[in-house]
Amino acid sequence: MQCYTQLTPPTAVTHSLSLPFLSSSANNLIVAKTSLLQIFSVKSIITNANSTLDKLAIPESNRTRSGDGNGPQTPPLPSDHSIQRAERLLTTKLVLVAQYDLSGTITSIARVKILRSRSGGEALLVALRDAKLSLIEWDPERYSIATISIHLYEQENIQRSPWEPDLGQSVSYLSVDPRSRCAALKFSARHVAILPFHQAGDDLIIDDYDPEVDGERIGSGVSSLKLELETKPPDKTPYAASFVLSLLALDPSLSHPLHLAFLYEYREPTFGIISSQLEISAALQHERRDTLSYAVFTLDLEQRASTTLLSVNGLPNDLFAVFPLPLPVGGALLVGTNELIHVDQAGKTNGVGVNNFAKHSTAFAMLDQADLGLRLESCVIEQLGPDNQELLIVLNNGDLAVLNFKTDGRSVSGLFLRRISPQFGGNAVLATVSCASVIGRGRMFVGSEKTDSVILGWSRKSDKLKRQRSRVTSDQDPSDEPPEMDDDDFDDFDDDDDDLYSVVKSDEPVIGEGSLSLSVGTSDDYIFRVHDSMQNCGPMRDVALRKASHEKLHGVQEAGAKSPKFEILVSSGCGSAGGLTAFDREICPELVEKFNISDAHGVWTVYAREISEGASVKVANGDSATANEHDKYAIVSRVTETGEERSTAFKFTSTGLEEIKDTDFDPDAGATVEIGSLNSETRIVQVLPGELRTYDGGFGLAQIFPMTDDATGAEPKVIFADFSDPYVLLTRDDSSVMVLRADESGDLDEVEQGEAVREEKWVSGSLYEDSNDVLRLETGDDSEDEAGNVLMFLLSGGGGLQIFRLPNLKKAVYIADGLSFLPPFLSTEFTVRRSTARENLKEIILAELGDVTHKSPYLILRSTNDDLTIYQPYQSPLEGSSDTVLRFLKLSSSLPRPAAEPLYEDEQHNRVQPLRAIQDLDTYSTVFMPGNKPSFIIKSASSPPQFINLRTGPVRSLSRLNTSKCEKGFVYIGDNGSTQAAKLPSASGYSTGWVTRRIFLGEEVQALDYHQEKDCYVIGIVHTADFRLSEDDFHNDSVIEDTNFLPQIDQGSIKLLDGKTWSIIDIHDLDPGEVVMCIKTVTLETSEHTHAREELVAVGTVVIRGEDLPSIGRIYVFSIIDVVPEPGRPETGRKLKLFTKEEVKGAVTGLSEIGSQGFLLVAQGPKCLVRGLKEDGTILPVAFMDMQLYITVAKELRGTGLLMTGDAFKGIWLAGYYVRKPASHLQSIGCSFGG
């Protein structure tokens, strides 16, 4: 049973893989985030060079120069003039295809090429904890993943040694043969599960054929792959029976295996493994030196046996990984913490030491590059493309290095390693990475659990110089039209402009035509830059809550807010990527302007072109009003004091809104239903309940189109309207629809309807311009020239969906009658089951969701309870045909909403406000739902659609607004009828379903808490520092090491962070080796006589002194006082003042208030003590208890004495504190919740 809920999806990337998954020609990236599996496609777009600054998602206010002392420091970026020199770049972005929550923790993923898959692409092998394997492929018919098989290896007979760890605690990883002949799952301590796969030409799928008995084989001239696909039974699995091998059965010397991986260029599946006959121990380094061995084994899958091909002994003890290398290098690269060793297929070795410890820790002969001073722990290595033999190494601090192989013919004669300088992108990654995958030419995805994952792009200056010479000698006429660019041309274009960080100094010699080649070994030959980033909110070490008052909501008034709003601040990132991430459940808009308009219930903004008389109104496609053109007019519908509804037209000026007079716009015409523009923004259309009015760009009346039915004389009222140039869709109160079309002069005329439209009862409708033919619907009875690209989606009274291609209203091109049943897959073949419940739908809209990188259409349904359901259209292939059919995949639904209360007291004005599609709202294409719980549907290219509420109270109406004061913002009408202009919060993200904002500090945050009275945060910072043994009483006999390559330890400090400007306002440095463990804001009793209480800050630390000495901790108690602020920085009017300090035995791992007497609970590992402040400043214990766990967190239910303590391994325990004269007591009253 789980007694918790997941607030955000996982964001830390643990594994990644590039493969053709959706089809045989696709380029997909698979990303694993613990239990979340995501599938991405790769897209290239043109971006400006200055967008590179946004790679860290740092707000402008926090982008300060390094060392200025006025706030968070930004890591060193390339020089400004080098960024401004290149203007437009071809940038690679990630687009999310699908994501899935798996029931388990992913430990490894690998690609497998099977003979037959549903999509034609490769399959995905996923390894989960507890020795589980899943073989997955893509099912294009359902637009989802499909599980081919599941393999379990947790049999009891495998666990033979009682002292071996459980399967869930042992290290397991997956390795697949490069030719996909088998996969090996290393699990337990010394076991390997082998899963063979059928491949063309393998003995596994070839039957017992004898040419002397059976004669010549039929189809002998056909390729082996085609023959296998034709002869292989369709129901046969792509894999054979798996089996488990003990490594000791392969070779008795494999008693302590470290890592194994399959190698390239072998006729049979062959793997290399690093192992030792003795347990590796750093304490026994002098006795057990160079005990590792590297062996290569070839597998016989039929006989389930192996053969040893080679063995290399006497290897350094710090090797931890095998990295297989394809040709032309071949062999394997053995990775250690201090060295890199290459072993070829003949067993020849070449190594290079990368620091001073390499020559002291091993006697293995290798090249010395100790001057590099690299630390290879937790490094990630990936090849720089399939046609490049160099390797990119991402170190544990994020720095980049390139490994080059010196070859003599086909033999490797040496290794050479070089760093990438920060000037050329060597610091593009800020912390330790977990995986890397090449996703294209000059592109690599780098995933991390400790910082944002990024797409790295690189180019070589030598290639750029060669292309520049060839372009100088070309004789192309500048007036000629540029040729169309294929993929190779795009790569060349990208490589040219990827030289973003190179700086040509004036005093450097100019390279002539005769000397264009550069040295391959130069460290500045490669230039790296960040193309795209994926937000990572982890690792989250601590969390603090802040109650957001009305004054802190950027000026937004919350009418009728019934519950306090909280902001969650968590520590995120490691090392130089450290900082804070603020989480807010609702969007708190930034108020830009408040207009002097009251009692309004509808607002629309419009841009209109004014053309001279006789000029053509035709505008090329895409030349209509863009996001950079500001809105000119606003039409507001409001209720007068007498209860009459009027519509008023305003014009945007430099001072605000100015009412338009002396035009043909009639305010007394009634309430406006909708406002839109047609005929390339030259006609403004006002939809009234009883008629339509069209105006020119200056509000001169052009046409009045009444709603009177000439045949029956009925006058139906318009309740909804939708625009898509040149059409207007009207939904009326008699459940009928009308479609109007504007001609070249801008006049409206009704489109002829067929019986299918005229006789049906319609609930709602929507228009969508499918200019790129994404839906691929047929043209109907019209020819391709006559058929337009505007589609009409209608929701019938029976809950069915019908799609028409305008102007043809006689026959629907798509009919799905089961829409109201909300099936997981909607198609024309959907059949209703008897027990399926029907949803009461009241609105339908097809709109694009996304950002500037990628946007695509989604079908959004709204029920009578204001629940929203999203469907994604996709093309499903027809069986036995190359054609496809349109289907809809159900993505998600919003949470149930409470019963909506009417916005108005009278029913006359309580009309339903429709969903509104908004384009280019702060670069997002969104859909907004007004009402008592207003919300946006926001989607970025790399995340699914998210439902996020708007923190403004009820909203009557909202429209996009783009003016000089409020660019790419919106204007809305609140519950009280006031009209305000606002923008989405700056530097915010929405990919997690929360409004997130990253506060970059450049240092790792260990602990934090919020001080409510002073409106500031107290944070515990940690950074690394060189460590030397001090000459104290404990290390008198220590020998001072003569080396510059010193070990690193943590060094802590306490900082005060302003809650508004997010700048550091005070710092309290700790002693060397002292690290903050916990911070808590507590209200303590500061006087035994007056019993006065004060809100103080308690800090618990530990002093790192080495494993040979007992640990000590310290308790700090600070008060935050008011001081004179610095000039120009009013936020610095607060400062930390040390109230008291106490040194204790053991690390202080937890702090909390306890009871109602103003005491402080201090957790010192396995012991809890209740302490109280005395008059002399000491903190004396009044009660204690020895716990059965090592406490890492302690929380009290305020004022009750009930305390919950947590242990990382044993779970959560419940304890109680009470006072019974003459002593206080602390005792355990509960047991563990889990472990």
PDB file of N, CA and C in Angstrom, residues 1013-1069:
ATOM      1  N   GLU A1013       8.993  35.765   9.019  1.00  0.00           N
ATOM      2  CA  GLU A1013       8.953  37.138   9.524  1.00  0.00           C
ATOM      3  C   GLU A1013       9.795  38.077   8.671  1.00  0.00           C
ATOM      4  N   LYS A1014      10.952  37.643   8.237  1.00  0.00           N
ATOM      5  CA  LYS A1014      11.866  38.489   7.466  1.00  0.00           C
ATOM      6  C   LYS A1014      11.754  38.249   5.962  1.00  0.00           C
ATOM      7  N   ASP A1015      10.913  37.348   5.541  1.00  0.00           N
ATOM      8  CA  ASP A1015      10.710  37.046   4.123  1.00  0.00           C
ATOM      9  C   ASP A1015      12.045  36.772   3.418  1.00  0.00           C
ATOM     10  N   CYS A1016      12.771  35.796   3.910  1.00  0.00           N
ATOM     11  CA  CYS A1016      14.041  35.423   3.304  1.00  0.00           C
ATOM     12  C   CYS A1016      14.285  33.940   3.567  1.00  0.00           C
ATOM     13  N   TYR A1017      15.216  33.383   2.825  1.00  0.00           N
ATOM     14  CA  TYR A1017      15.586  31.982   2.957  1.00  0.00           C
ATOM     15  C   TYR A1017      16.986  31.876   3.553  1.00  0.00           C
ATOM     16  N   VAL A1018      17.154  30.884   4.391  1.00  0.00           N
ATOM     17  CA  VAL A1018      18.470  30.542   4.921  1.00  0.00           C
ATOM     18  C   VAL A1018      18.892  29.237   4.248  1.00  0.00           C
ATOM     19  N   ILE A1019      20.007  29.261   3.559  1.00  0.00           N
ATOM     20  CA  ILE A1019      20.450  28.106   2.782  1.00  0.00           C
ATOM     21  C   ILE A1019      21.845  27.694   3.220  1.00  0.00           C
ATOM     22  N   GLY A1020      22.086  26.400   3.170  1.00  0.00           N
ATOM     23  CA  GLY A1020      23.397  25.850   3.454  1.00  0.00           C
ATOM     24  C   GLY A1020      24.092  25.464   2.161  1.00  0.00           C
ATOM     25  N   ILE A1021      25.205  26.107   1.879  1.00  0.00           N
ATOM     26  CA  ILE A1021      25.934  25.926   0.629  1.00  0.00           C
ATOM     27  C   ILE A1021      27.132  25.008   0.877  1.00  0.00           C
ATOM     28  N   VAL A1022      27.476  24.223  -0.135  1.00  0.00           N
ATOM     29  CA  VAL A1022      28.668  23.387  -0.069  1.00  0.00           C
ATOM     30  C   VAL A1022      29.407  23.477  -1.387  1.00  0.00           C
ATOM     31  N   HIS A1023      30.711  23.576  -1.314  1.00  0.00           N
ATOM     32  CA  HIS A1023      31.560  23.535  -2.492  1.00  0.00           C
ATOM     33  C   HIS A1023      32.794  22.711  -2.169  1.00  0.00           C
ATOM     34  N   THR A1024      33.517  22.316  -3.184  1.00  0.00           N
ATOM     35  CA  THR A1024      34.685  21.466  -2.982  1.00  0.00           C
ATOM     36  C   THR A1024      35.935  22.318  -2.780  1.00  0.00           C
ATOM     37  N   ALA A1025      36.846  21.800  -1.986  1.00  0.00           N
ATOM     38  CA  ALA A1025      38.108  22.472  -1.701  1.00  0.00           C
ATOM     39  C   ALA A1025      39.204  21.416  -1.570  1.00  0.00           C
ATOM     40  N   ASP A1026      40.430  21.817  -1.837  1.00  0.00           N
ATOM     41  CA  ASP A1026      41.561  20.906  -1.692  1.00  0.00           C
ATOM     42  C   ASP A1026      41.759  20.546  -0.228  1.00  0.00           C
ATOM     43  N   PHE A1027      42.162  19.308  -0.008  1.00  0.00           N
ATOM     44  CA  PHE A1027      42.312  18.804   1.354  1.00  0.00           C
ATOM     45  C   PHE A1027      43.763  18.427   1.612  1.00  0.00           C
ATOM     46  N   ARG A1028      44.306  18.925   2.710  1.00  0.00           N
ATOM     47  CA  ARG A1028      45.616  18.526   3.214  1.00  0.00           C
ATOM     48  C   ARG A1028      45.482  18.169   4.688  1.00  0.00           C
ATOM     49  N   LEU A1029      46.232  17.163   5.102  1.00  0.00           N
ATOM     50  CA  LEU A1029      46.222  16.800   6.505  1.00  0.00           C
ATOM     51  C   LEU A1029      46.862  17.908   7.318  1.00  0.00           C
ATOM     52  N   SER A1030      46.147  18.359   8.316  1.00  0.00           N
ATOM     53  CA  SER A1030      46.657  19.436   9.156  1.00  0.00           C
ATOM     54  C   SER A1030      47.572  18.873  10.240  1.00  0.00           C
ATOM     55  N   GLU A1031      48.489  19.660  10.680  1.00  0.00           N
ATOM     56  CA  GLU A1031      49.419  19.242  11.738  1.00  0.00           C
ATOM     57  C   GLU A1031      48.760  19.498  13.089  1.00  0.00           C
ATOM     58  N   ASP A1032      47.888  18.602  13.498  1.00  0.00           N
ATOM     59  CA  ASP A1032      47.198  18.747  14.774  1.00  0.00           C
ATOM     60  C   ASP A1032      47.591  17.596  15.686  1.00  0.00           C
ATOM     61  N   ASP A1033      46.868  17.473  16.786  1.00  0.00           N
ATOM     62  CA  ASP A1033      47.191  16.435  17.773  1.00  0.00           C
ATOM     63  C   ASP A1033      46.943  15.038  17.255  1.00  0.00           C
ATOM     64  N   PHE A1034      46.117  14.888  16.213  1.00  0.00           N
ATOM     65  CA  PHE A1034      45.775  13.557  15.713  1.00  0.00           C
ATOM     66  C   PHE A1034      46.675  13.105  14.565  1.00  0.00           C
ATOM     67  N   HIS A1035      47.421  14.006  13.951  1.00  0.00           N
ATOM     68  CA  HIS A1035      48.217  13.659  12.773  1.00  0.00           C
ATOM     69  C   HIS A1035      49.644  14.170  12.940  1.00  0.00           C
ATOM     70  N   ASN A1036      50.252  13.837  14.080  1.00  0.00           N
ATOM     71  CA  ASN A1036      51.628  14.283  14.311  1.00  0.00           C
ATOM     72  C   ASN A1036      52.615  13.566  13.413  1.00  0.00           C
ATOM     73  N   ASP A1037      52.347  12.303  13.100  1.00  0.00           N
ATOM     74  CA  ASP A1037      53.287  11.499  12.328  1.00  0.00           C
ATOM     75  C   ASP A1037      52.962  11.483  10.850  1.00  0.00           C
ATOM     76  N   SER A1038      52.035  12.292  10.409  1.00  0.00           N
ATOM     77  CA  SER A1038      51.624  12.284   9.005  1.00  0.00           C
ATOM     78  C   SER A1038      52.709  12.893   8.140  1.00  0.00           C
ATOM     79  N   VAL A1039      52.900  12.278   6.989  1.00  0.00           N
ATOM     80  CA  VAL A1039      53.875  12.763   6.025  1.00  0.00           C
ATOM     81  C   VAL A1039      53.158  13.715   5.059  1.00  0.00           C
ATOM     82  N   ILE A1040      53.710  14.900   4.923  1.00  0.00           N
ATOM     83  CA  ILE A1040      53.111  15.880   4.024  1.00  0.00           C
ATOM     84  C   ILE A1040      53.427  15.482   2.590  1.00  0.00           C
ATOM     85  N   GLU A1041      52.380  15.247   1.808  1.00  0.00           N
ATOM     86  CA  GLU A1041      52.555  14.818   0.425  1.00  0.00           C
ATOM     87  C   GLU A1041      52.983  15.981  -0.447  1.00  0.00           C
ATOM     88  N   ASP A1042      53.987  15.723  -1.264  1.00  0.00           N
ATOM     89  CA  ASP A1042      54.468  16.741  -2.190  1.00  0.00           C
ATOM     90  C   ASP A1042      53.778  16.556  -3.536  1.00  0.00           C
ATOM     91  N   THR A1043      52.540  17.040  -3.644  1.00  0.00           N
ATOM     92  CA  THR A1043      51.766  16.911  -4.873  1.00  0.00           C
ATOM     93  C   THR A1043      50.798  18.070  -4.974  1.00  0.00           C
ATOM     94  N   ASN A1044      50.524  18.450  -6.199  1.00  0.00           N
ATOM     95  CA  ASN A1044      49.515  19.477  -6.456  1.00  0.00           C
ATOM     96  C   ASN A1044      48.148  18.880  -6.760  1.00  0.00           C
ATOM     97  N   PHE A1045      48.089  17.556  -6.943  1.00  0.00           N
ATOM     98  CA  PHE A1045      46.829  16.870  -7.241  1.00  0.00           C
ATOM     99  C   PHE A1045      46.245  16.367  -5.926  1.00  0.00           C
ATOM    100  N   LEU A1046      45.546  17.256  -5.245  1.00  0.00           N
ATOM    101  CA  LEU A1046      45.046  16.983  -3.914  1.00  0.00           C
ATOM    102  C   LEU A1046      43.631  16.433  -3.958  1.00  0.00           C
ATOM    103  N   PRO A1047      43.256  15.636  -2.964  1.00  0.00           N
ATOM    104  CA  PRO A1047      41.855  15.179  -2.890  1.00  0.00           C
ATOM    105  C   PRO A1047      40.930  16.340  -2.580  1.00  0.00           C
ATOM    106  N   GLN A1048      39.659  16.145  -2.892  1.00  0.00           N
ATOM    107  CA  GLN A1048      38.654  17.183  -2.722  1.00  0.00           C
ATOM    108  C   GLN A1048      37.711  16.808  -1.576  1.00  0.00           C
ATOM    109  N   ILE A1049      37.407  17.771  -0.724  1.00  0.00           N
ATOM    110  CA  ILE A1049      36.420  17.581   0.330  1.00  0.00           C
ATOM    111  C   ILE A1049      35.417  18.726   0.250  1.00  0.00           C
ATOM    112  N   ASP A1050      34.311  18.531   0.940  1.00  0.00           N
ATOM    113  CA  ASP A1050      33.260  19.544   0.949  1.00  0.00           C
ATOM    114  C   ASP A1050      33.578  20.635   1.962  1.00  0.00           C
ATOM    115  N   GLN A1051      33.237  21.851   1.606  1.00  0.00           N
ATOM    116  CA  GLN A1051      33.397  23.006   2.477  1.00  0.00           C
ATOM    117  C   GLN A1051      32.086  23.774   2.476  1.00  0.00           C
ATOM    118  N   GLY A1052      31.541  24.040   3.660  1.00  0.00           N
ATOM    119  CA  GLY A1052      30.218  24.616   3.758  1.00  0.00           C
ATOM    120  C   GLY A1052      30.212  26.068   4.176  1.00  0.00           C
ATOM    121  N   SER A1053      29.060  26.700   3.966  1.00  0.00           N
ATOM    122  CA  SER A1053      28.803  28.063   4.415  1.00  0.00           C
ATOM    123  C   SER A1053      27.301  28.251   4.530  1.00  0.00           C
ATOM    124  N   ILE A1054      26.901  29.270   5.275  1.00  0.00           N
ATOM    125  CA  ILE A1054      25.492  29.586   5.482  1.00  0.00           C
ATOM    126  C   ILE A1054      25.230  30.939   4.847  1.00  0.00           C
ATOM    127  N   LYS A1055      24.193  31.004   3.993  1.00  0.00           N
ATOM    128  CA  LYS A1055      23.896  32.238   3.273  1.00  0.00           C
ATOM    129  C   LYS A1055      22.444  32.622   3.473  1.00  0.00           C
ATOM    130  N   LEU A1056      22.213  33.921   3.401  1.00  0.00           N
ATOM    131  CA  LEU A1056      20.878  34.482   3.511  1.00  0.00           C
ATOM    132  C   LEU A1056      20.442  34.939   2.121  1.00  0.00           C
ATOM    133  N   LEU A1057      19.293  34.433   1.664  1.00  0.00           N
ATOM    134  CA  LEU A1057      18.801  34.683   0.314  1.00  0.00           C
ATOM    135  C   LEU A1057      17.503  35.482   0.382  1.00  0.00           C
ATOM    136  N   ASP A1058      17.471  36.604  -0.329  1.00  0.00           N
ATOM    137  CA  ASP A1058      16.263  37.420  -0.354  1.00  0.00           C
ATOM    138  C   ASP A1058      15.170  36.715  -1.140  1.00  0.00           C
ATOM    139  N   GLY A1059      13.931  36.737  -0.637  1.00  0.00           N
ATOM    140  CA  GLY A1059      12.835  36.019  -1.259  1.00  0.00           C
ATOM    141  C   GLY A1059      12.195  36.737  -2.422  1.00  0.00           C
ATOM    142  N   LYS A1060      12.605  37.983  -2.738  1.00  0.00           N
ATOM    143  CA  LYS A1060      12.028  38.721  -3.858  1.00  0.00           C
ATOM    144  C   LYS A1060      13.018  38.869  -5.004  1.00  0.00           C
ATOM    145  N   THR A1061      14.231  39.299  -4.688  1.00  0.00           N
ATOM    146  CA  THR A1061      15.238  39.496  -5.735  1.00  0.00           C
ATOM    147  C   THR A1061      16.089  38.264  -5.977  1.00  0.00           C
ATOM    148  N   TRP A1062      15.998  37.269  -5.106  1.00  0.00           N
ATOM    149  CA  TRP A1062      16.780  36.033  -5.200  1.00  0.00           C
ATOM    150  C   TRP A1062      18.284  36.324  -5.247  1.00  0.00           C
ATOM    151  N   SER A1063      18.712  37.258  -4.432  1.00  0.00           N
ATOM    152  CA  SER A1063      20.128  37.591  -4.347  1.00  0.00           C
ATOM    153  C   SER A1063      20.643  37.290  -2.945  1.00  0.00           C
ATOM    154  N   ILE A1064      21.938  36.989  -2.852  1.00  0.00           N
ATOM    155  CA  ILE A1064      22.576  36.693  -1.570  1.00  0.00           C
ATOM    156  C   ILE A1064      22.806  38.001  -0.831  1.00  0.00           C
ATOM    157  N   ILE A1065      22.348  38.067   0.431  1.00  0.00           N
ATOM    158  CA  ILE A1065      22.462  39.317   1.187  1.00  0.00           C
ATOM    159  C   ILE A1065      23.361  39.173   2.406  1.00  0.00           C
ATOM    160  N   ASP A1066      23.744  37.950   2.777  1.00  0.00           N
ATOM    161  CA  ASP A1066      24.662  37.786   3.905  1.00  0.00           C
ATOM    162  C   ASP A1066      25.257  36.377   3.839  1.00  0.00           C
ATOM    163  N   ILE A1067      26.493  36.253   4.335  1.00  0.00           N
ATOM    164  CA  ILE A1067      27.209  34.980   4.302  1.00  0.00           C
ATOM    165  C   ILE A1067      27.867  34.754   5.652  1.00  0.00           C
ATOM    166  N   HIS A1068      27.767  33.531   6.156  1.00  0.00           N
ATOM    167  CA  HIS A1068      28.476  33.108   7.375  1.00  0.00           C
ATOM    168  C   HIS A1068      29.325  31.888   7.006  1.00  0.00           C
ATOM    169  N   ASP A1069      30.629  32.057   6.967  1.00  0.00           N
ATOM    170  CA  ASP A1069      31.537  30.975   6.597  1.00  0.00           C
ATOM    171  C   ASP A1069      31.752  30.032   7.766  1.00  0.00           C
TER     172      ASP A1069
END
